[in-house]
């Protein structure tokens, strides 16, 4: 049953709540045993642009006894009406209230959506705290990058799925099926689930703090729970989703998407995605070509995005693009290539696209000096940046968007001034090529130290320090007529606290939600005062989590989550950063032995190749050359 028209007439974008979109799957509720609500804790437009949702939707709905339906966070106007009219949160497909489902799965992609998860549970009439839910309530699960430090949300979630979800989710469903047949208590299901590699059940672990309040340890309390949770990694990418739901309204990424590869080998030290999705796994070329055809046929899209953390690194990407454009010529196919590296090859790649969109080009130098780029392992010398941009101007681009980060570890005033000088050089290149000023937009974000990166121990700069850096840049860039956009440092502070927090932050999140914080990721909704009050009432100092340099031997609240990358490698990378030393991209040069050689067959091969070389080298230096 859909929402009544008199409600839909009162809200903006009613199509967010109507469902019935092309390719949505509505299975027979009464004849399907296991019911899963895939819940995205942000607006419909954001959630429908997420790449994981269609994969899990197709995967679960392909199981005969499972139905998967979608639900998104209702916008403020809608939720007010729902609360006033006593309408519970329900899914888009069958319109069943969330509390009637067996499993509710949340996506943890961004820390500032955490209060939305609490709000969605509240709108569904489900107790927020896992400890207050009983056997009659759905099992609340969560996955995504936030599950790599699950502790801040541990009070609210029954179990976390850590890593690639495609295989482990089906194992969890198997376990759920058996448990349902047995008619056992929920506690039993959680214990069974805890034995599945990649599943973390926080209620089966005890957290200890030291007398001075520092985090001490997390240890299992039952035999089924493992002391460390290994991230699940699929050896080979499972088939792509080729029949995603097509929204009726514009969404953030209004196009088809195909994940051409997972993981990135570049090793940028600030980048969590680059660490937690290793190793690189490419989708075979023929599979991509076929999937694009299916997306066109099933969805009517003529624009397809080649999704990857570093698209230009895909083997022979130029040939793949040429093949796709040739194969689907009559469909007037347009391809979008997000996440390109700063090199002339990327510019040529974009130039080869038929749309010839020369309106804007985006690059992310991240830092203003070669020295700082070496420290963060963004290994692109200024010379190469300028050469790439000169190529772009020569090929007709007149507008550039450049991403930089403020507050990176080891940053000095010279590095900030380096941004001004770099922009100045780019401006001159544009004027030389076009005879007039290029349009330059500078997007400044704030460095947020993230768990499982080599900067996980570093401090985030204070708001005062960041503002000083911003003012310096603003003054320097004003003369050059560039447009400058800055990410609110208060938002970055909260991101830093929630991403590296421990279980004590649950009460802060809870209190902030009680005070009215939802949709914190939306600048017009973000209420910093709520959060400060919540921290204050919980007796927690946010700077303890965000602004403190942590000793390398300090116990970390996410250390029980094993991504495959060893702490020793992260520490080594931290040291190299402090010495401004680069680590080469393991895709093109030697394996850096990050730890994944223990787990993944491709990495094992690369590592063995390296061991061979080392043996030869060692033997050579002792004068004993053998092969
Ligand atoms: S084990 Fe080696 S090849 Fe594999 S991701 Fe790590 S550094 Fe790269």
PDB file of C-alpha atoms in Angstrom, residues 82-350:
ATOM      1  CA  UNK A  82       4.941  10.227   9.519  1.00  0.00           C
ATOM      2  CA  UNK A  83       5.486  10.935  13.200  1.00  0.00           C
ATOM      3  CA  UNK A  84       2.383  13.119  13.469  1.00  0.00           C
ATOM      4  CA  UNK A  85       0.192  10.592  11.668  1.00  0.00           C
ATOM      5  CA  UNK A  86       1.699   7.483  13.286  1.00  0.00           C
ATOM      6  CA  UNK A  87       2.814   6.063   9.933  1.00  0.00           C
ATOM      7  CA  UNK A  88       5.743   3.663  10.423  1.00  0.00           C
ATOM      8  CA  UNK A  89       8.741   3.622   8.095  1.00  0.00           C
ATOM      9  CA  UNK A  90       8.199   1.080   5.359  1.00  0.00           C
ATOM     10  CA  UNK A  91       9.963  -0.181   2.261  1.00  0.00           C
ATOM     11  CA  UNK A  92       9.383   1.100  -1.256  1.00  0.00           C
ATOM     12  CA  UNK A  93       8.515  -2.251  -2.809  1.00  0.00           C
ATOM     13  CA  UNK A  94       5.811  -3.932  -0.733  1.00  0.00           C
ATOM     14  CA  UNK A  95       5.245  -1.028   1.670  1.00  0.00           C
ATOM     15  CA  UNK A  96       5.628  -3.364   4.628  1.00  0.00           C
ATOM     16  CA  UNK A  97       6.769  -1.676   7.843  1.00  0.00           C
ATOM     17  CA  UNK A  98      10.431  -2.242   8.620  1.00  0.00           C
ATOM     18  CA  UNK A  99       9.615  -4.033  11.843  1.00  0.00           C
ATOM     19  CA  UNK A 100       8.004  -6.875   9.828  1.00  0.00           C
ATOM     20  CA  UNK A 101      11.302  -7.768   8.165  1.00  0.00           C
ATOM     21  CA  UNK A 102      13.686 -10.472   9.374  1.00  0.00           C
ATOM     22  CA  UNK A 103      16.843  -8.524   8.681  1.00  0.00           C
ATOM     23  CA  UNK A 104      17.439  -4.805   8.257  1.00  0.00           C
ATOM     24  CA  UNK A 105      20.781  -4.022   6.653  1.00  0.00           C
ATOM     25  CA  UNK A 106      22.244  -0.537   6.902  1.00  0.00           C
ATOM     26  CA  UNK A 107      24.990   0.865   4.756  1.00  0.00           C
ATOM     27  CA  UNK A 108      27.722   2.613   6.773  1.00  0.00           C
ATOM     28  CA  UNK A 109      29.377   4.712   4.114  1.00  0.00           C
ATOM     29  CA  UNK A 110      29.717   8.014   5.933  1.00  0.00           C
ATOM     30  CA  UNK A 111      30.007   8.820   9.635  1.00  0.00           C
ATOM     31  CA  UNK A 112      27.624  11.747   9.405  1.00  0.00           C
ATOM     32  CA  UNK A 113      24.739   9.450   8.489  1.00  0.00           C
ATOM     33  CA  UNK A 114      24.944   7.599  11.828  1.00  0.00           C
ATOM     34  CA  UNK A 115      22.166   9.632  13.456  1.00  0.00           C
ATOM     35  CA  UNK A 116      19.954   8.859  10.448  1.00  0.00           C
ATOM     36  CA  UNK A 117      20.269   5.162  11.272  1.00  0.00           C
ATOM     37  CA  UNK A 118      18.920   5.835  14.755  1.00  0.00           C
ATOM     38  CA  UNK A 119      16.190   7.987  13.277  1.00  0.00           C
ATOM     39  CA  UNK A 120      15.139   5.304  10.807  1.00  0.00           C
ATOM     40  CA  UNK A 121      14.927   2.714  13.585  1.00  0.00           C
ATOM     41  CA  UNK A 122      12.853   5.164  15.611  1.00  0.00           C
ATOM     42  CA  UNK A 123      10.508   5.846  12.682  1.00  0.00           C
ATOM     43  CA  UNK A 124      10.153   2.092  12.288  1.00  0.00           C
ATOM     44  CA  UNK A 125       9.180   1.659  15.941  1.00  0.00           C
ATOM     45  CA  UNK A 126      12.236  -0.505  16.646  1.00  0.00           C
ATOM     46  CA  UNK A 127      14.261   0.033  19.847  1.00  0.00           C
ATOM     47  CA  UNK A 128      17.516   1.780  19.018  1.00  0.00           C
ATOM     48  CA  UNK A 129      19.757  -0.137  21.383  1.00  0.00           C
ATOM     49  CA  UNK A 130      20.620  -3.720  20.462  1.00  0.00           C
ATOM     50  CA  UNK A 131      20.389  -4.582  24.166  1.00  0.00           C
ATOM     51  CA  UNK A 132      16.735  -3.449  24.211  1.00  0.00           C
ATOM     52  CA  UNK A 133      15.669  -5.523  21.226  1.00  0.00           C
ATOM     53  CA  UNK A 134      14.320  -9.031  21.723  1.00  0.00           C
ATOM     54  CA  UNK A 135      13.522 -12.047  19.548  1.00  0.00           C
ATOM     55  CA  UNK A 136      10.484 -10.290  18.084  1.00  0.00           C
ATOM     56  CA  UNK A 137      12.593  -7.579  16.472  1.00  0.00           C
ATOM     57  CA  UNK A 138      14.455  -7.791  13.153  1.00  0.00           C
ATOM     58  CA  UNK A 139      18.180  -8.458  13.217  1.00  0.00           C
ATOM     59  CA  UNK A 140      19.940  -5.172  12.523  1.00  0.00           C
ATOM     60  CA  UNK A 141      23.083  -5.558  10.446  1.00  0.00           C
ATOM     61  CA  UNK A 142      25.484  -3.042   8.899  1.00  0.00           C
ATOM     62  CA  UNK A 143      28.303  -3.075   6.364  1.00  0.00           C
ATOM     63  CA  UNK A 144      30.370  -0.675   4.298  1.00  0.00           C
ATOM     64  CA  UNK A 145      33.507   1.297   5.062  1.00  0.00           C
ATOM     65  CA  UNK A 146      32.190   2.368   8.510  1.00  0.00           C
ATOM     66  CA  UNK A 147      32.169  -1.294   9.581  1.00  0.00           C
ATOM     67  CA  UNK A 148      35.983  -1.178   9.532  1.00  0.00           C
ATOM     68  CA  UNK A 149      35.720   0.728  12.799  1.00  0.00           C
ATOM     69  CA  UNK A 150      32.371  -0.498  14.067  1.00  0.00           C
ATOM     70  CA  UNK A 151      32.783   0.590  17.688  1.00  0.00           C
ATOM     71  CA  UNK A 152      30.969   3.969  17.635  1.00  0.00           C
ATOM     72  CA  UNK A 153      27.842   2.199  16.303  1.00  0.00           C
ATOM     73  CA  UNK A 154      28.278  -1.013  18.314  1.00  0.00           C
ATOM     74  CA  UNK A 155      25.429  -0.211  20.748  1.00  0.00           C
ATOM     75  CA  UNK A 156      22.872  -0.060  17.933  1.00  0.00           C
ATOM     76  CA  UNK A 157      23.865  -2.831  15.523  1.00  0.00           C
ATOM     77  CA  UNK A 158      23.475  -6.573  16.125  1.00  0.00           C
ATOM     78  CA  UNK A 159      26.190  -7.589  13.716  1.00  0.00           C
ATOM     79  CA  UNK A 160      28.587  -6.008  11.243  1.00  0.00           C
ATOM     80  CA  UNK A 161      29.652  -7.405   7.899  1.00  0.00           C
ATOM     81  CA  UNK A 162      33.324  -6.554   7.386  1.00  0.00           C
ATOM     82  CA  UNK A 163      34.633  -6.307   3.823  1.00  0.00           C
ATOM     83  CA  UNK A 164      33.196  -7.422   0.481  1.00  0.00           C
ATOM     84  CA  UNK A 165      29.608  -8.391   1.150  1.00  0.00           C
ATOM     85  CA  UNK A 166      28.758 -10.636  -1.787  1.00  0.00           C
ATOM     86  CA  UNK A 167      29.852 -13.991  -0.347  1.00  0.00           C
ATOM     87  CA  UNK A 168      29.482 -13.404   3.374  1.00  0.00           C
ATOM     88  CA  UNK A 169      25.941 -12.116   3.056  1.00  0.00           C
ATOM     89  CA  UNK A 170      24.824 -15.379   1.475  1.00  0.00           C
ATOM     90  CA  UNK A 171      26.602 -17.319   4.239  1.00  0.00           C
ATOM     91  CA  UNK A 172      24.739 -15.201   6.762  1.00  0.00           C
ATOM     92  CA  UNK A 173      21.440 -15.921   5.012  1.00  0.00           C
ATOM     93  CA  UNK A 174      22.265 -19.667   5.161  1.00  0.00           C
ATOM     94  CA  UNK A 175      22.851 -19.349   8.859  1.00  0.00           C
ATOM     95  CA  UNK A 176      19.646 -17.353   9.281  1.00  0.00           C
ATOM     96  CA  UNK A 177      17.674 -19.989   7.325  1.00  0.00           C
ATOM     97  CA  UNK A 178      18.948 -22.785   9.612  1.00  0.00           C
ATOM     98  CA  UNK A 179      18.286 -20.732  12.714  1.00  0.00           C
ATOM     99  CA  UNK A 180      14.736 -19.903  11.627  1.00  0.00           C
ATOM    100  CA  UNK A 181      14.064 -23.579  10.975  1.00  0.00           C
ATOM    101  CA  UNK A 182      15.355 -24.436  14.448  1.00  0.00           C
ATOM    102  CA  UNK A 183      13.162 -21.755  16.038  1.00  0.00           C
ATOM    103  CA  UNK A 184      15.993 -20.904  18.441  1.00  0.00           C
ATOM    104  CA  UNK A 185      16.521 -17.631  20.325  1.00  0.00           C
ATOM    105  CA  UNK A 186      18.222 -14.643  18.691  1.00  0.00           C
ATOM    106  CA  UNK A 187      21.240 -15.092  20.953  1.00  0.00           C
ATOM    107  CA  UNK A 188      21.835 -18.429  19.217  1.00  0.00           C
ATOM    108  CA  UNK A 189      21.734 -16.798  15.767  1.00  0.00           C
ATOM    109  CA  UNK A 190      24.255 -14.190  16.844  1.00  0.00           C
ATOM    110  CA  UNK A 191      26.616 -16.848  18.136  1.00  0.00           C
ATOM    111  CA  UNK A 192      26.313 -18.853  14.916  1.00  0.00           C
ATOM    112  CA  UNK A 193      26.856 -15.703  12.861  1.00  0.00           C
ATOM    113  CA  UNK A 194      29.925 -14.764  14.901  1.00  0.00           C
ATOM    114  CA  UNK A 195      31.594 -17.954  13.701  1.00  0.00           C
ATOM    115  CA  UNK A 196      31.306 -16.836  10.063  1.00  0.00           C
ATOM    116  CA  UNK A 197      34.558 -15.177   8.930  1.00  0.00           C
ATOM    117  CA  UNK A 198      33.979 -11.461   8.354  1.00  0.00           C
ATOM    118  CA  UNK A 199      31.075 -11.134  10.824  1.00  0.00           C
ATOM    119  CA  UNK A 200      31.513  -9.084  13.979  1.00  0.00           C
ATOM    120  CA  UNK A 201      28.897  -9.339  16.733  1.00  0.00           C
ATOM    121  CA  UNK A 202      29.781  -6.539  19.169  1.00  0.00           C
ATOM    122  CA  UNK A 203      27.619  -7.854  22.011  1.00  0.00           C
ATOM    123  CA  UNK A 204      29.855 -10.940  22.176  1.00  0.00           C
ATOM    124  CA  UNK A 205      32.922  -8.873  23.031  1.00  0.00           C
ATOM    125  CA  UNK A 206      33.981  -7.103  26.157  1.00  0.00           C
ATOM    126  CA  UNK A 207      35.583  -3.671  25.962  1.00  0.00           C
ATOM    127  CA  UNK A 208      38.038  -2.601  28.634  1.00  0.00           C
ATOM    128  CA  UNK A 209      39.468   0.822  29.396  1.00  0.00           C
ATOM    129  CA  UNK A 210      42.491   1.705  31.495  1.00  0.00           C
ATOM    130  CA  UNK A 211      42.158   3.552  34.786  1.00  0.00           C
ATOM    131  CA  UNK A 212      43.027   6.838  33.066  1.00  0.00           C
ATOM    132  CA  UNK A 213      40.202   6.351  30.550  1.00  0.00           C
ATOM    133  CA  UNK A 214      42.394   5.229  27.662  1.00  0.00           C
ATOM    134  CA  UNK A 215      41.074   2.383  25.525  1.00  0.00           C
ATOM    135  CA  UNK A 216      42.638  -0.949  26.522  1.00  0.00           C
ATOM    136  CA  UNK A 217      41.190  -3.924  24.662  1.00  0.00           C
ATOM    137  CA  UNK A 218      38.271  -5.715  23.033  1.00  0.00           C
ATOM    138  CA  UNK A 219      38.074  -9.426  23.765  1.00  0.00           C
ATOM    139  CA  UNK A 220      35.562 -12.106  22.851  1.00  0.00           C
ATOM    140  CA  UNK A 221      33.330 -13.490  25.591  1.00  0.00           C
ATOM    141  CA  UNK A 222      32.180 -16.652  23.784  1.00  0.00           C
ATOM    142  CA  UNK A 223      34.024 -19.393  21.933  1.00  0.00           C
ATOM    143  CA  UNK A 224      32.372 -18.633  18.567  1.00  0.00           C
ATOM    144  CA  UNK A 225      33.676 -15.072  18.484  1.00  0.00           C
ATOM    145  CA  UNK A 226      37.177 -14.700  17.095  1.00  0.00           C
ATOM    146  CA  UNK A 227      39.701 -12.290  18.680  1.00  0.00           C
ATOM    147  CA  UNK A 228      40.188 -10.700  15.247  1.00  0.00           C
ATOM    148  CA  UNK A 229      37.703 -10.321  12.427  1.00  0.00           C
ATOM    149  CA  UNK A 230      39.264 -10.847   9.036  1.00  0.00           C
ATOM    150  CA  UNK A 231      37.952  -8.605   6.291  1.00  0.00           C
ATOM    151  CA  UNK A 232      36.235 -10.632   3.605  1.00  0.00           C
ATOM    152  CA  UNK A 233      37.831 -10.273   0.193  1.00  0.00           C
ATOM    153  CA  UNK A 234      36.326 -11.837  -2.911  1.00  0.00           C
ATOM    154  CA  UNK A 235      39.138 -13.304  -5.057  1.00  0.00           C
ATOM    155  CA  UNK A 236      37.317 -12.457  -8.245  1.00  0.00           C
ATOM    156  CA  UNK A 237      34.690  -9.767  -8.666  1.00  0.00           C
ATOM    157  CA  UNK A 238      31.197 -11.277  -8.678  1.00  0.00           C
ATOM    158  CA  UNK A 239      28.981 -10.491 -11.695  1.00  0.00           C
ATOM    159  CA  UNK A 240      27.982  -6.829 -11.865  1.00  0.00           C
ATOM    160  CA  UNK A 241      24.436  -5.601 -11.265  1.00  0.00           C
ATOM    161  CA  UNK A 242      22.965  -5.101 -14.726  1.00  0.00           C
ATOM    162  CA  UNK A 243      19.316  -4.598 -13.854  1.00  0.00           C
ATOM    163  CA  UNK A 244      19.398  -1.832 -11.271  1.00  0.00           C
ATOM    164  CA  UNK A 245      16.262   0.045 -10.290  1.00  0.00           C
ATOM    165  CA  UNK A 246      15.892   3.140 -12.492  1.00  0.00           C
ATOM    166  CA  UNK A 247      14.736   6.158 -10.489  1.00  0.00           C
ATOM    167  CA  UNK A 248      11.929   8.381 -11.733  1.00  0.00           C
ATOM    168  CA  UNK A 249      13.558  11.504 -10.377  1.00  0.00           C
ATOM    169  CA  UNK A 250      17.039  12.930 -10.809  1.00  0.00           C
ATOM    170  CA  UNK A 251      19.544  11.380  -8.424  1.00  0.00           C
ATOM    171  CA  UNK A 252      23.160  12.293  -7.675  1.00  0.00           C
ATOM    172  CA  UNK A 253      24.597   9.927 -10.288  1.00  0.00           C
ATOM    173  CA  UNK A 254      21.897   9.789 -12.899  1.00  0.00           C
ATOM    174  CA  UNK A 255      23.434   7.147 -15.111  1.00  0.00           C
ATOM    175  CA  UNK A 256      24.303   3.467 -15.241  1.00  0.00           C
ATOM    176  CA  UNK A 257      27.431   2.352 -13.443  1.00  0.00           C
ATOM    177  CA  UNK A 258      29.720  -0.602 -13.771  1.00  0.00           C
ATOM    178  CA  UNK A 259      32.476  -1.373 -11.333  1.00  0.00           C
ATOM    179  CA  UNK A 260      35.423  -2.057 -13.638  1.00  0.00           C
ATOM    180  CA  UNK A 261      37.842  -2.816 -10.816  1.00  0.00           C
ATOM    181  CA  UNK A 262      37.893  -2.908  -7.020  1.00  0.00           C
ATOM    182  CA  UNK A 263      40.844  -1.701  -4.976  1.00  0.00           C
ATOM    183  CA  UNK A 264      43.683   0.692  -5.701  1.00  0.00           C
ATOM    184  CA  UNK A 265      47.432   0.105  -5.527  1.00  0.00           C
ATOM    185  CA  UNK A 266      48.644   3.711  -5.503  1.00  0.00           C
ATOM    186  CA  UNK A 267      49.051   3.753  -1.732  1.00  0.00           C
ATOM    187  CA  UNK A 268      48.056   7.363  -0.902  1.00  0.00           C
ATOM    188  CA  UNK A 269      48.669   7.425   2.837  1.00  0.00           C
ATOM    189  CA  UNK A 270      45.610   9.494   3.783  1.00  0.00           C
ATOM    190  CA  UNK A 271      43.154   7.410   1.747  1.00  0.00           C
ATOM    191  CA  UNK A 272      41.113   4.849   3.622  1.00  0.00           C
ATOM    192  CA  UNK A 273      39.487   3.398   0.500  1.00  0.00           C
ATOM    193  CA  UNK A 274      42.927   2.722  -0.974  1.00  0.00           C
ATOM    194  CA  UNK A 275      43.738   0.591   2.070  1.00  0.00           C
ATOM    195  CA  UNK A 276      40.485  -1.145   2.856  1.00  0.00           C
ATOM    196  CA  UNK A 277      39.659  -2.325  -0.670  1.00  0.00           C
ATOM    197  CA  UNK A 278      43.075  -3.745  -1.529  1.00  0.00           C
ATOM    198  CA  UNK A 279      44.119  -5.684  -3.566  1.00  0.00           C
ATOM    199  CA  UNK A 280      43.192  -4.545  -7.043  1.00  0.00           C
ATOM    200  CA  UNK A 281      40.820  -6.883  -8.788  1.00  0.00           C
ATOM    201  CA  UNK A 282      39.982  -6.064 -12.381  1.00  0.00           C
ATOM    202  CA  UNK A 283      36.751  -7.147 -13.996  1.00  0.00           C
ATOM    203  CA  UNK A 284      37.509  -8.984 -17.254  1.00  0.00           C
ATOM    204  CA  UNK A 285      37.077  -6.802 -20.290  1.00  0.00           C
ATOM    205  CA  UNK A 286      34.486  -9.035 -22.000  1.00  0.00           C
ATOM    206  CA  UNK A 287      32.369  -9.016 -18.838  1.00  0.00           C
ATOM    207  CA  UNK A 288      32.382  -5.200 -18.846  1.00  0.00           C
ATOM    208  CA  UNK A 289      31.441  -5.011 -22.507  1.00  0.00           C
ATOM    209  CA  UNK A 290      28.570  -7.442 -21.987  1.00  0.00           C
ATOM    210  CA  UNK A 291      27.413  -5.703 -18.806  1.00  0.00           C
ATOM    211  CA  UNK A 292      27.288  -2.324 -20.547  1.00  0.00           C
ATOM    212  CA  UNK A 293      25.047  -3.875 -23.214  1.00  0.00           C
ATOM    213  CA  UNK A 294      22.777  -5.301 -20.533  1.00  0.00           C
ATOM    214  CA  UNK A 295      22.601  -1.958 -18.702  1.00  0.00           C
ATOM    215  CA  UNK A 296      21.566  -0.253 -21.930  1.00  0.00           C
ATOM    216  CA  UNK A 297      18.951  -2.933 -22.651  1.00  0.00           C
ATOM    217  CA  UNK A 298      17.589  -3.233 -19.107  1.00  0.00           C
ATOM    218  CA  UNK A 299      17.614   0.420 -18.084  1.00  0.00           C
ATOM    219  CA  UNK A 300      17.634   2.497 -21.232  1.00  0.00           C
ATOM    220  CA  UNK A 301      20.734   4.347 -20.070  1.00  0.00           C
ATOM    221  CA  UNK A 302      22.987   5.820 -22.710  1.00  0.00           C
ATOM    222  CA  UNK A 303      25.458   7.166 -20.180  1.00  0.00           C
ATOM    223  CA  UNK A 304      27.508   4.637 -18.247  1.00  0.00           C
ATOM    224  CA  UNK A 305      30.108   5.379 -15.616  1.00  0.00           C
ATOM    225  CA  UNK A 306      33.270   3.239 -15.406  1.00  0.00           C
ATOM    226  CA  UNK A 307      33.450   3.049 -11.630  1.00  0.00           C
ATOM    227  CA  UNK A 308      36.773   2.502  -9.887  1.00  0.00           C
ATOM    228  CA  UNK A 309      39.018   4.189  -7.346  1.00  0.00           C
ATOM    229  CA  UNK A 310      41.507   4.875 -10.118  1.00  0.00           C
ATOM    230  CA  UNK A 311      39.900   4.395 -13.510  1.00  0.00           C
ATOM    231  CA  UNK A 312      42.921   5.159 -15.686  1.00  0.00           C
ATOM    232  CA  UNK A 313      44.858   2.303 -14.045  1.00  0.00           C
ATOM    233  CA  UNK A 314      42.573  -0.349 -15.548  1.00  0.00           C
ATOM    234  CA  UNK A 315      44.682  -2.388 -17.974  1.00  0.00           C
ATOM    235  CA  UNK A 316      44.329  -1.025 -21.518  1.00  0.00           C
ATOM    236  CA  UNK A 317      41.500   1.298 -20.490  1.00  0.00           C
ATOM    237  CA  UNK A 318      41.916   3.195 -23.782  1.00  0.00           C
ATOM    238  CA  UNK A 319      41.232   0.038 -25.768  1.00  0.00           C
ATOM    239  CA  UNK A 320      38.269  -0.837 -23.537  1.00  0.00           C
ATOM    240  CA  UNK A 321      36.767   2.592 -24.146  1.00  0.00           C
ATOM    241  CA  UNK A 322      37.335   2.377 -27.884  1.00  0.00           C
ATOM    242  CA  UNK A 323      35.708  -1.079 -27.934  1.00  0.00           C
ATOM    243  CA  UNK A 324      32.699   0.071 -25.933  1.00  0.00           C
ATOM    244  CA  UNK A 325      32.147   3.138 -28.078  1.00  0.00           C
ATOM    245  CA  UNK A 326      32.437   1.077 -31.231  1.00  0.00           C
ATOM    246  CA  UNK A 327      30.235  -1.758 -29.985  1.00  0.00           C
ATOM    247  CA  UNK A 328      27.412   0.513 -28.773  1.00  0.00           C
ATOM    248  CA  UNK A 329      27.730   3.232 -31.389  1.00  0.00           C
ATOM    249  CA  UNK A 330      24.090   3.017 -32.447  1.00  0.00           C
ATOM    250  CA  UNK A 331      22.991   3.587 -28.847  1.00  0.00           C
ATOM    251  CA  UNK A 332      24.806   6.900 -28.811  1.00  0.00           C
ATOM    252  CA  UNK A 333      26.716   5.671 -25.764  1.00  0.00           C
ATOM    253  CA  UNK A 334      28.374   8.226 -23.568  1.00  0.00           C
ATOM    254  CA  UNK A 335      30.944   7.101 -20.986  1.00  0.00           C
ATOM    255  CA  UNK A 336      31.950   8.874 -17.837  1.00  0.00           C
ATOM    256  CA  UNK A 337      35.362   8.282 -16.307  1.00  0.00           C
ATOM    257  CA  UNK A 338      35.497   9.367 -12.681  1.00  0.00           C
ATOM    258  CA  UNK A 339      38.674   9.214 -10.550  1.00  0.00           C
ATOM    259  CA  UNK A 340      41.292   9.781 -13.211  1.00  0.00           C
ATOM    260  CA  UNK A 341      44.942  10.295 -12.313  1.00  0.00           C
ATOM    261  CA  UNK A 342      46.788  13.486 -13.104  1.00  0.00           C
ATOM    262  CA  UNK A 343      48.578  12.467 -16.249  1.00  0.00           C
ATOM    263  CA  UNK A 344      48.466  13.296 -19.914  1.00  0.00           C
ATOM    264  CA  UNK A 345      47.140   9.811 -20.628  1.00  0.00           C
ATOM    265  CA  UNK A 346      43.956  10.660 -18.656  1.00  0.00           C
ATOM    266  CA  UNK A 347      43.486  13.865 -20.631  1.00  0.00           C
ATOM    267  CA  UNK A 348      43.877  11.968 -23.909  1.00  0.00           C
ATOM    268  CA  UNK A 349      41.429   9.381 -22.616  1.00  0.00           C
ATOM    269  CA  UNK A 350      38.820  12.042 -21.916  1.00  0.00           C
TER     270      UNK A 350
END
